[in-house]
Short mmCIF file of C-alpha atoms and ligand atoms in Angstrom, two decimals:
data_model
loop_
_atom_site.label_atom_id
_atom_site.label_comp_id
_atom_site.label_asym_id
_atom_site.label_seq_id
_atom_site.Cartn_x
_atom_site.Cartn_y
_atom_site.Cartn_z
CA MET A 1 -10.94 -20.00 -22.11
CA LYS A 2 -7.27 -19.06 -22.13
CA GLU A 3 -6.30 -16.65 -19.38
CA ILE A 4 -3.32 -14.44 -20.07
CA ILE A 5 -2.16 -13.41 -16.61
CA LYS A 6 1.50 -12.56 -16.18
CA LYS A 7 3.20 -13.99 -13.11
CA THR A 8 3.49 -11.18 -10.58
CA GLU A 9 6.48 -10.64 -8.35
CA LEU A 10 6.42 -8.88 -5.01
CA LYS A 11 8.65 -6.11 -6.41
CA ASP A 12 5.90 -5.19 -8.95
CA VAL A 13 3.40 -4.92 -6.09
CA PHE A 14 5.90 -2.86 -4.07
CA GLU A 15 6.53 -0.45 -6.96
CA PHE A 16 2.82 0.16 -7.53
CA TRP A 17 1.96 0.89 -3.87
CA ASN A 18 5.18 2.74 -3.10
CA SER A 19 4.23 5.39 -5.68
CA GLU A 20 0.93 6.25 -3.91
CA SER A 21 -0.78 4.69 -0.89
CA CYS A 22 -4.52 4.07 -0.87
CA GLY A 23 -6.36 7.17 0.31
CA GLU A 24 -3.42 9.57 -0.09
CA ARG A 25 -5.29 11.56 -2.74
CA TYR A 26 -7.96 12.45 -0.17
CA ALA A 27 -5.39 14.03 2.17
CA ILE A 28 -6.17 17.71 1.66
CA GLY A 29 -5.24 20.49 4.08
CA ASP A 30 -2.63 23.06 5.10
CA ASN A 31 -1.01 20.89 7.74
CA ASN A 32 -0.53 17.19 8.50
CA LYS A 33 -3.33 17.06 11.07
CA ASP A 34 -5.90 18.48 8.61
CA LYS A 35 -4.64 16.16 5.86
CA PHE A 36 -4.98 13.00 7.94
CA ILE A 37 -8.36 14.01 9.33
CA SER A 38 -9.74 14.94 5.87
CA GLU A 39 -8.58 11.59 4.46
CA SER A 40 -10.23 9.64 7.30
CA ASN A 41 -13.48 11.63 7.05
CA GLU A 42 -13.71 10.98 3.31
CA ARG A 43 -12.81 7.30 3.77
CA TYR A 44 -15.60 6.57 6.25
CA ARG A 45 -18.10 8.77 4.37
CA LEU A 46 -17.51 6.76 1.17
CA GLU A 47 -17.10 3.41 2.94
CA PRO A 48 -19.29 3.34 6.09
CA TYR A 49 -19.25 -0.47 6.02
CA ILE A 50 -15.54 -0.44 7.06
CA LYS A 51 -16.44 0.61 10.61
CA SER A 52 -19.39 -1.76 10.92
CA PHE A 53 -17.26 -4.69 9.70
CA ALA A 54 -14.10 -3.85 11.65
CA ASN A 55 -15.82 -3.03 14.95
CA PHE A 56 -12.70 -1.17 16.02
CA GLU A 57 -13.96 -1.11 19.66
CA ASN A 58 -13.46 -4.91 19.77
CA PHE A 59 -9.68 -4.43 19.63
CA LYS A 60 -9.66 -2.79 23.08
CA GLY A 61 -7.29 -4.53 25.52
CA LEU A 62 -5.91 -6.97 22.90
CA ASP A 63 -2.53 -7.54 21.25
CA VAL A 64 -3.34 -6.43 17.71
CA LEU A 65 -1.55 -6.59 14.35
CA GLU A 66 -2.66 -4.77 11.22
CA ILE A 67 -1.29 -6.16 7.95
CA GLY A 68 -0.97 -3.57 5.16
CA VAL A 69 -1.57 -0.28 7.01
CA GLY A 70 -1.43 1.80 3.79
CA PHE A 71 -2.06 5.48 4.64
CA GLY A 72 -2.89 4.49 8.24
CA SER A 73 -6.52 5.55 8.72
CA ASP A 74 -7.88 2.24 10.06
CA HIS A 75 -4.67 1.78 12.04
CA SER A 76 -5.36 5.05 13.89
CA GLN A 77 -8.94 3.90 14.61
CA ILE A 78 -7.57 0.74 16.23
CA ALA A 79 -5.03 2.81 18.25
CA MET A 80 -7.78 5.18 19.49
CA ASN A 81 -9.65 2.17 20.91
CA LYS A 82 -6.81 1.38 23.33
CA PRO A 83 -5.48 -2.08 22.37
CA LYS A 84 -3.06 -3.64 24.87
CA SER A 85 -0.37 -3.43 22.16
CA LEU A 86 -0.51 -2.46 18.50
CA SER A 87 1.79 -3.40 15.61
CA GLY A 88 1.41 -2.44 11.97
CA ILE A 89 3.24 -3.62 8.89
CA ASP A 90 3.27 -2.82 5.20
CA LEU A 91 5.34 -3.88 2.22
CA THR A 92 6.21 -0.28 1.34
CA ASP A 93 8.40 2.32 3.06
CA ARG A 94 5.96 4.99 1.92
CA ALA A 95 3.03 3.48 3.87
CA ILE A 96 5.13 3.02 7.01
CA GLU A 97 6.58 6.57 6.83
CA ASN A 98 3.14 8.15 6.30
CA THR A 99 1.59 6.11 9.11
CA LYS A 100 4.45 7.05 11.45
CA ILE A 101 3.84 10.75 10.65
CA ARG A 102 0.08 10.27 11.19
CA PHE A 103 0.71 8.63 14.58
CA GLU A 104 3.17 11.36 15.71
CA THR A 105 0.72 14.05 14.55
CA LEU A 106 -2.27 12.49 16.33
CA ASP A 107 -0.23 11.43 19.38
CA LEU A 108 -0.98 7.71 18.93
CA GLU A 109 1.21 4.66 19.51
CA SER A 110 2.10 1.68 17.36
CA SER A 111 5.13 -0.38 16.49
CA LEU A 112 5.38 0.12 12.71
CA ARG A 113 7.71 -1.62 10.29
CA VAL A 114 8.17 -2.77 6.72
CA ASP A 115 7.36 -6.49 6.50
CA ASN A 116 5.90 -9.06 4.12
CA ALA A 117 2.48 -10.67 4.73
CA GLU A 118 3.77 -13.85 3.04
CA ASN A 119 6.55 -14.25 5.59
CA LEU A 120 5.77 -12.25 8.73
CA SER A 121 8.66 -11.51 11.07
CA PHE A 122 6.61 -12.27 14.23
CA LYS A 123 6.74 -15.39 16.39
CA SER A 124 3.85 -17.85 16.17
CA GLY A 125 0.95 -17.04 18.50
CA SER A 126 1.90 -13.36 19.01
CA PHE A 127 -1.53 -11.72 18.58
CA ASP A 128 -5.12 -11.88 19.87
CA ALA A 129 -6.46 -10.10 16.81
CA ILE A 130 -5.42 -9.29 13.24
CA TYR A 131 -6.95 -6.70 10.94
CA CYS A 132 -6.26 -6.59 7.22
CA TRP A 133 -8.28 -4.52 4.74
CA GLY A 134 -7.74 -4.81 1.00
CA VAL A 135 -4.23 -6.25 1.07
CA LEU A 136 -3.83 -10.02 0.69
CA HIS A 137 -5.30 -10.22 -2.85
CA HIS A 138 -2.39 -8.00 -4.01
CA SER A 139 0.31 -10.34 -2.74
CA PRO A 140 1.45 -13.00 -5.25
CA ASN A 141 0.87 -15.87 -2.79
CA THR A 142 -2.42 -15.08 -1.03
CA LYS A 143 -2.73 -18.62 0.36
CA LYS A 144 0.62 -18.22 2.14
CA CYS A 145 -0.61 -14.91 3.63
CA PHE A 146 -3.63 -16.70 5.16
CA GLU A 147 -1.28 -19.36 6.57
CA GLU A 148 0.79 -16.58 8.14
CA VAL A 149 -2.31 -14.97 9.69
CA HIS A 150 -3.16 -18.36 11.19
CA ARG A 151 0.42 -18.87 12.46
CA VAL A 152 0.83 -15.52 14.25
CA LEU A 153 -2.66 -15.62 15.84
CA ARG A 154 -3.12 -17.14 19.30
CA VAL A 155 -5.57 -20.00 19.79
CA ASN A 156 -9.04 -18.39 20.20
CA GLY A 157 -7.76 -15.26 18.44
CA PHE A 158 -9.67 -13.73 15.54
CA ALA A 159 -8.91 -11.92 12.28
CA LYS A 160 -10.96 -9.50 10.18
CA ILE A 161 -9.90 -9.59 6.55
CA MET A 162 -11.25 -8.05 3.35
CA ILE A 163 -10.19 -9.44 -0.01
CA TYR A 164 -11.76 -8.86 -3.42
CA HIS A 165 -14.79 -10.79 -4.63
CA ARG A 166 -14.96 -11.66 -8.34
CA ASN A 167 -18.63 -11.22 -9.13
CA ALA A 168 -18.83 -7.44 -8.89
CA PRO A 169 -20.04 -4.44 -10.91
CA THR A 170 -16.48 -3.04 -10.66
CA GLY A 171 -15.15 -6.05 -12.57
CA TRP A 172 -18.01 -6.00 -15.09
CA MET A 173 -17.39 -2.32 -15.89
CA LEU A 174 -13.68 -2.94 -16.36
CA TRP A 175 -14.55 -5.92 -18.57
CA VAL A 176 -16.74 -3.70 -20.79
CA LEU A 177 -13.88 -1.19 -21.04
CA TYR A 178 -10.90 -3.51 -21.50
CA ALA A 179 -12.46 -6.60 -23.10
CA LEU A 180 -15.65 -5.68 -24.97
CA PHE A 181 -14.62 -2.20 -26.21
CA LYS A 182 -11.16 -3.55 -27.17
CA GLY A 183 -12.72 -6.34 -29.26
CA ARG A 184 -11.44 -9.02 -26.81
CA PRO A 185 -14.67 -10.38 -25.25
CA PHE A 186 -12.94 -13.62 -24.22
CA ARG A 187 -10.78 -11.85 -21.63
CA SER A 188 -11.70 -13.32 -18.25
CA LEU A 189 -12.57 -11.34 -15.13
CA ASN A 190 -9.41 -12.76 -13.53
CA GLU A 191 -7.29 -11.25 -16.30
CA ILE A 192 -9.19 -7.95 -16.01
CA TYR A 193 -8.57 -7.68 -12.23
CA ALA A 194 -4.94 -8.73 -12.59
CA THR A 195 -4.20 -6.21 -15.31
CA TRP A 196 -6.46 -3.18 -14.91
CA LEU A 197 -7.77 -2.81 -11.38
CA GLU A 198 -4.84 -1.86 -9.13
CA SER A 199 -1.38 -3.36 -8.60
CA PRO A 200 -0.32 -5.96 -11.19
CA GLY A 201 -1.58 -9.44 -10.38
CA THR A 202 -4.51 -8.35 -8.17
CA LYS A 203 -6.84 -11.31 -7.58
CA ALA A 204 -10.55 -11.66 -6.82
CA TYR A 205 -12.24 -14.73 -5.32
CA SER A 206 -15.60 -16.46 -5.23
CA VAL A 207 -17.19 -17.15 -1.83
CA ASN A 208 -16.15 -20.82 -2.13
CA GLU A 209 -12.56 -19.88 -2.96
CA GLY A 210 -12.65 -17.58 0.10
CA LYS A 211 -13.82 -20.53 2.23
CA ASP A 212 -10.94 -22.58 0.86
CA LEU A 213 -8.41 -19.90 1.87
CA THR A 214 -9.75 -19.94 5.43
CA LYS A 215 -10.01 -23.69 5.93
CA LEU A 216 -7.14 -23.77 8.47
CA PHE A 217 -9.33 -21.82 10.90
CA ARG A 218 -11.79 -23.27 13.41
CA LYS A 219 -14.57 -20.98 12.21
CA SER A 220 -15.11 -18.52 9.37
CA ASP A 221 -17.89 -16.10 8.41
CA ILE A 222 -17.88 -14.73 4.87
CA SER A 223 -20.16 -12.13 3.31
CA VAL A 224 -20.20 -10.03 0.15
CA GLN A 225 -20.31 -6.23 0.23
CA LEU A 226 -21.15 -3.80 -2.55
CA CYS A 227 -18.54 -1.03 -2.37
CA PHE A 228 -18.06 2.56 -3.55
CA SER A 229 -16.37 1.56 -6.80
CA ASP A 230 -19.28 -0.82 -7.60
CA LEU A 231 -21.46 2.29 -7.35
CA LEU A 232 -19.00 4.54 -9.23
CA GLU A 233 -18.63 6.85 -6.24
CA GLY A 234 -15.54 8.81 -5.19
CA GLU A 235 -12.20 8.52 -6.98
CA VAL A 236 -12.71 4.99 -8.28
CA GLY A 237 -9.17 3.72 -8.51
CA ALA A 238 -5.99 5.62 -9.22
CA ARG A 239 -5.91 4.26 -12.77
CA HIS A 240 -9.27 5.49 -14.06
CA LYS A 241 -10.13 9.10 -14.88
CA GLY A 242 -11.43 11.21 -17.78
CA PHE A 243 -14.50 12.11 -19.82
CA LEU A 244 -15.88 8.55 -20.19
CA LEU A 245 -15.80 8.09 -16.41
CA THR A 246 -17.55 11.44 -15.84
CA VAL A 247 -20.34 10.44 -18.25
CA ALA A 248 -20.61 6.95 -16.76
CA LYS A 249 -20.87 8.44 -13.24
CA ALA A 250 -23.72 10.71 -14.36
CA LEU A 251 -25.71 7.91 -16.06
CA TYR A 252 -24.94 5.04 -13.69
CA PRO A 253 -28.05 3.15 -12.41
CA ARG A 254 -27.01 3.15 -8.72
CA SER A 255 -30.48 2.35 -7.33
CA LEU A 256 -30.81 -0.67 -9.63
CA ILE A 257 -27.36 -2.00 -8.61
CA LYS A 258 -28.23 -1.55 -4.92
CA MET A 259 -31.50 -3.40 -5.44
CA LEU A 260 -29.77 -6.28 -7.27
CA ALA A 261 -27.20 -6.53 -4.46
CA LYS A 262 -30.04 -7.19 -2.01
CA ILE A 263 -31.06 -10.23 -4.06
CA PHE A 264 -27.72 -11.56 -5.40
CA PRO A 265 -24.27 -11.74 -3.73
CA ILE A 266 -22.59 -9.09 -5.90
CA GLY A 267 -19.94 -6.59 -4.85
CA LEU A 268 -16.17 -6.22 -4.87
CA TYR A 269 -15.57 -6.96 -1.20
CA LEU A 270 -15.43 -10.36 0.48
CA MET A 271 -15.63 -9.65 4.21
CA ILE A 272 -14.07 -12.48 6.19
CA THR A 273 -13.99 -13.06 9.94
CA VAL A 274 -11.98 -16.07 11.09
CA HIS A 275 -11.40 -17.61 14.51
CA LYS A 276 -8.41 -19.83 15.31
C1 LIG B 1 -5.17 -1.21 -1.34
S1 LIG B 1 -3.89 -0.83 -0.21
C2 LIG B 1 -4.78 -1.01 1.32
C3 LIG B 1 -4.13 -0.26 2.44
C4 LIG B 1 -5.00 -0.08 3.68
N1 LIG B 1 -5.26 -1.33 4.34
C5 LIG B 1 -6.29 0.60 3.30
O1 LIG B 1 -7.35 -0.02 3.41
O2 LIG B 1 -6.24 1.75 2.88
C6 LIG B 1 -2.88 -2.28 -0.28
C7 LIG B 1 -1.68 -2.23 0.68
O3 LIG B 1 -1.20 -3.57 0.82
C8 LIG B 1 0.21 -3.53 0.90
N2 LIG B 1 0.71 -4.87 0.55
C9 LIG B 1 0.59 -5.54 -0.60
N3 LIG B 1 1.19 -6.74 -0.54
C10 LIG B 1 1.72 -6.83 0.71
C11 LIG B 1 2.49 -7.82 1.39
N4 LIG B 1 2.84 -8.96 0.80
N5 LIG B 1 2.86 -7.57 2.66
C12 LIG B 1 2.52 -6.42 3.28
N6 LIG B 1 1.80 -5.44 2.69
C13 LIG B 1 1.40 -5.64 1.42
C14 LIG B 1 0.57 -2.44 -0.09
O4 LIG B 1 1.86 -1.95 0.11
C15 LIG B 1 -0.52 -1.40 0.16
O5 LIG B 1 -0.13 -0.45 1.14
#
């Protein structure tokens, strides 16, 4: 099967995420405090598995880095759990500016800067813990990002990382829309994710490919999680709206998908914990 996936450059990724950070559309309120709190409430209502995976309490007393802070909700959860030090980076100015405003508004502390996960500006062995949710699959060289996580972690440090998993209802629905309905059934899931999910070039991995990305580490645990977009809940992706989506949401067999996910490893999220 011939895959037609254009080579993505970091500037394409930057342009996509600098026009709207993840979660920004849920920031509703008359003032900054209300906006940030409403966004966080909606985030953890739609995605309760974030808190159980991240275990934000475990960052207490550690030197922590978050890669790809986005709109800053998880970053504020880490800060509230009193790490020894906290740093946060993102590719986009927009994410860093919004997260700085969130931290000033909520009276929290972090050292925030624009940086690139493929070439982090920190010395080797700088952190006890790294958190990174939904970021590294957007960067053109995901393997290099994992090498950077390994480099800046201390020996015995750990990282919690979520990247996309290929075998997922989200991908199948997009395939129906952009391959089957367009008369192009030979389009692969890789091409679908790279072209129609989020930023150009977005990738999704199998569990074995995830293991391969983490092979530098002493230990890795990998599991698959069904997420809100697999269940057509919330605002499923900035790119998809309209009548068809409203109808699909009304008719979607959520209970069946949840039941299947108990038997088979399906779902968009690959939840990875690694130890150096
Ligand atoms: C889907 S958002 C996730 C943001 C946040 N972690 C969250 O869960 O809401 C992806 C973020 O990754 C950032 N990103 C993509 N490639 C990056 C890179 N190479 N270095 C740093 N950040 C990157 C984007 O700018 C964007 O803010």
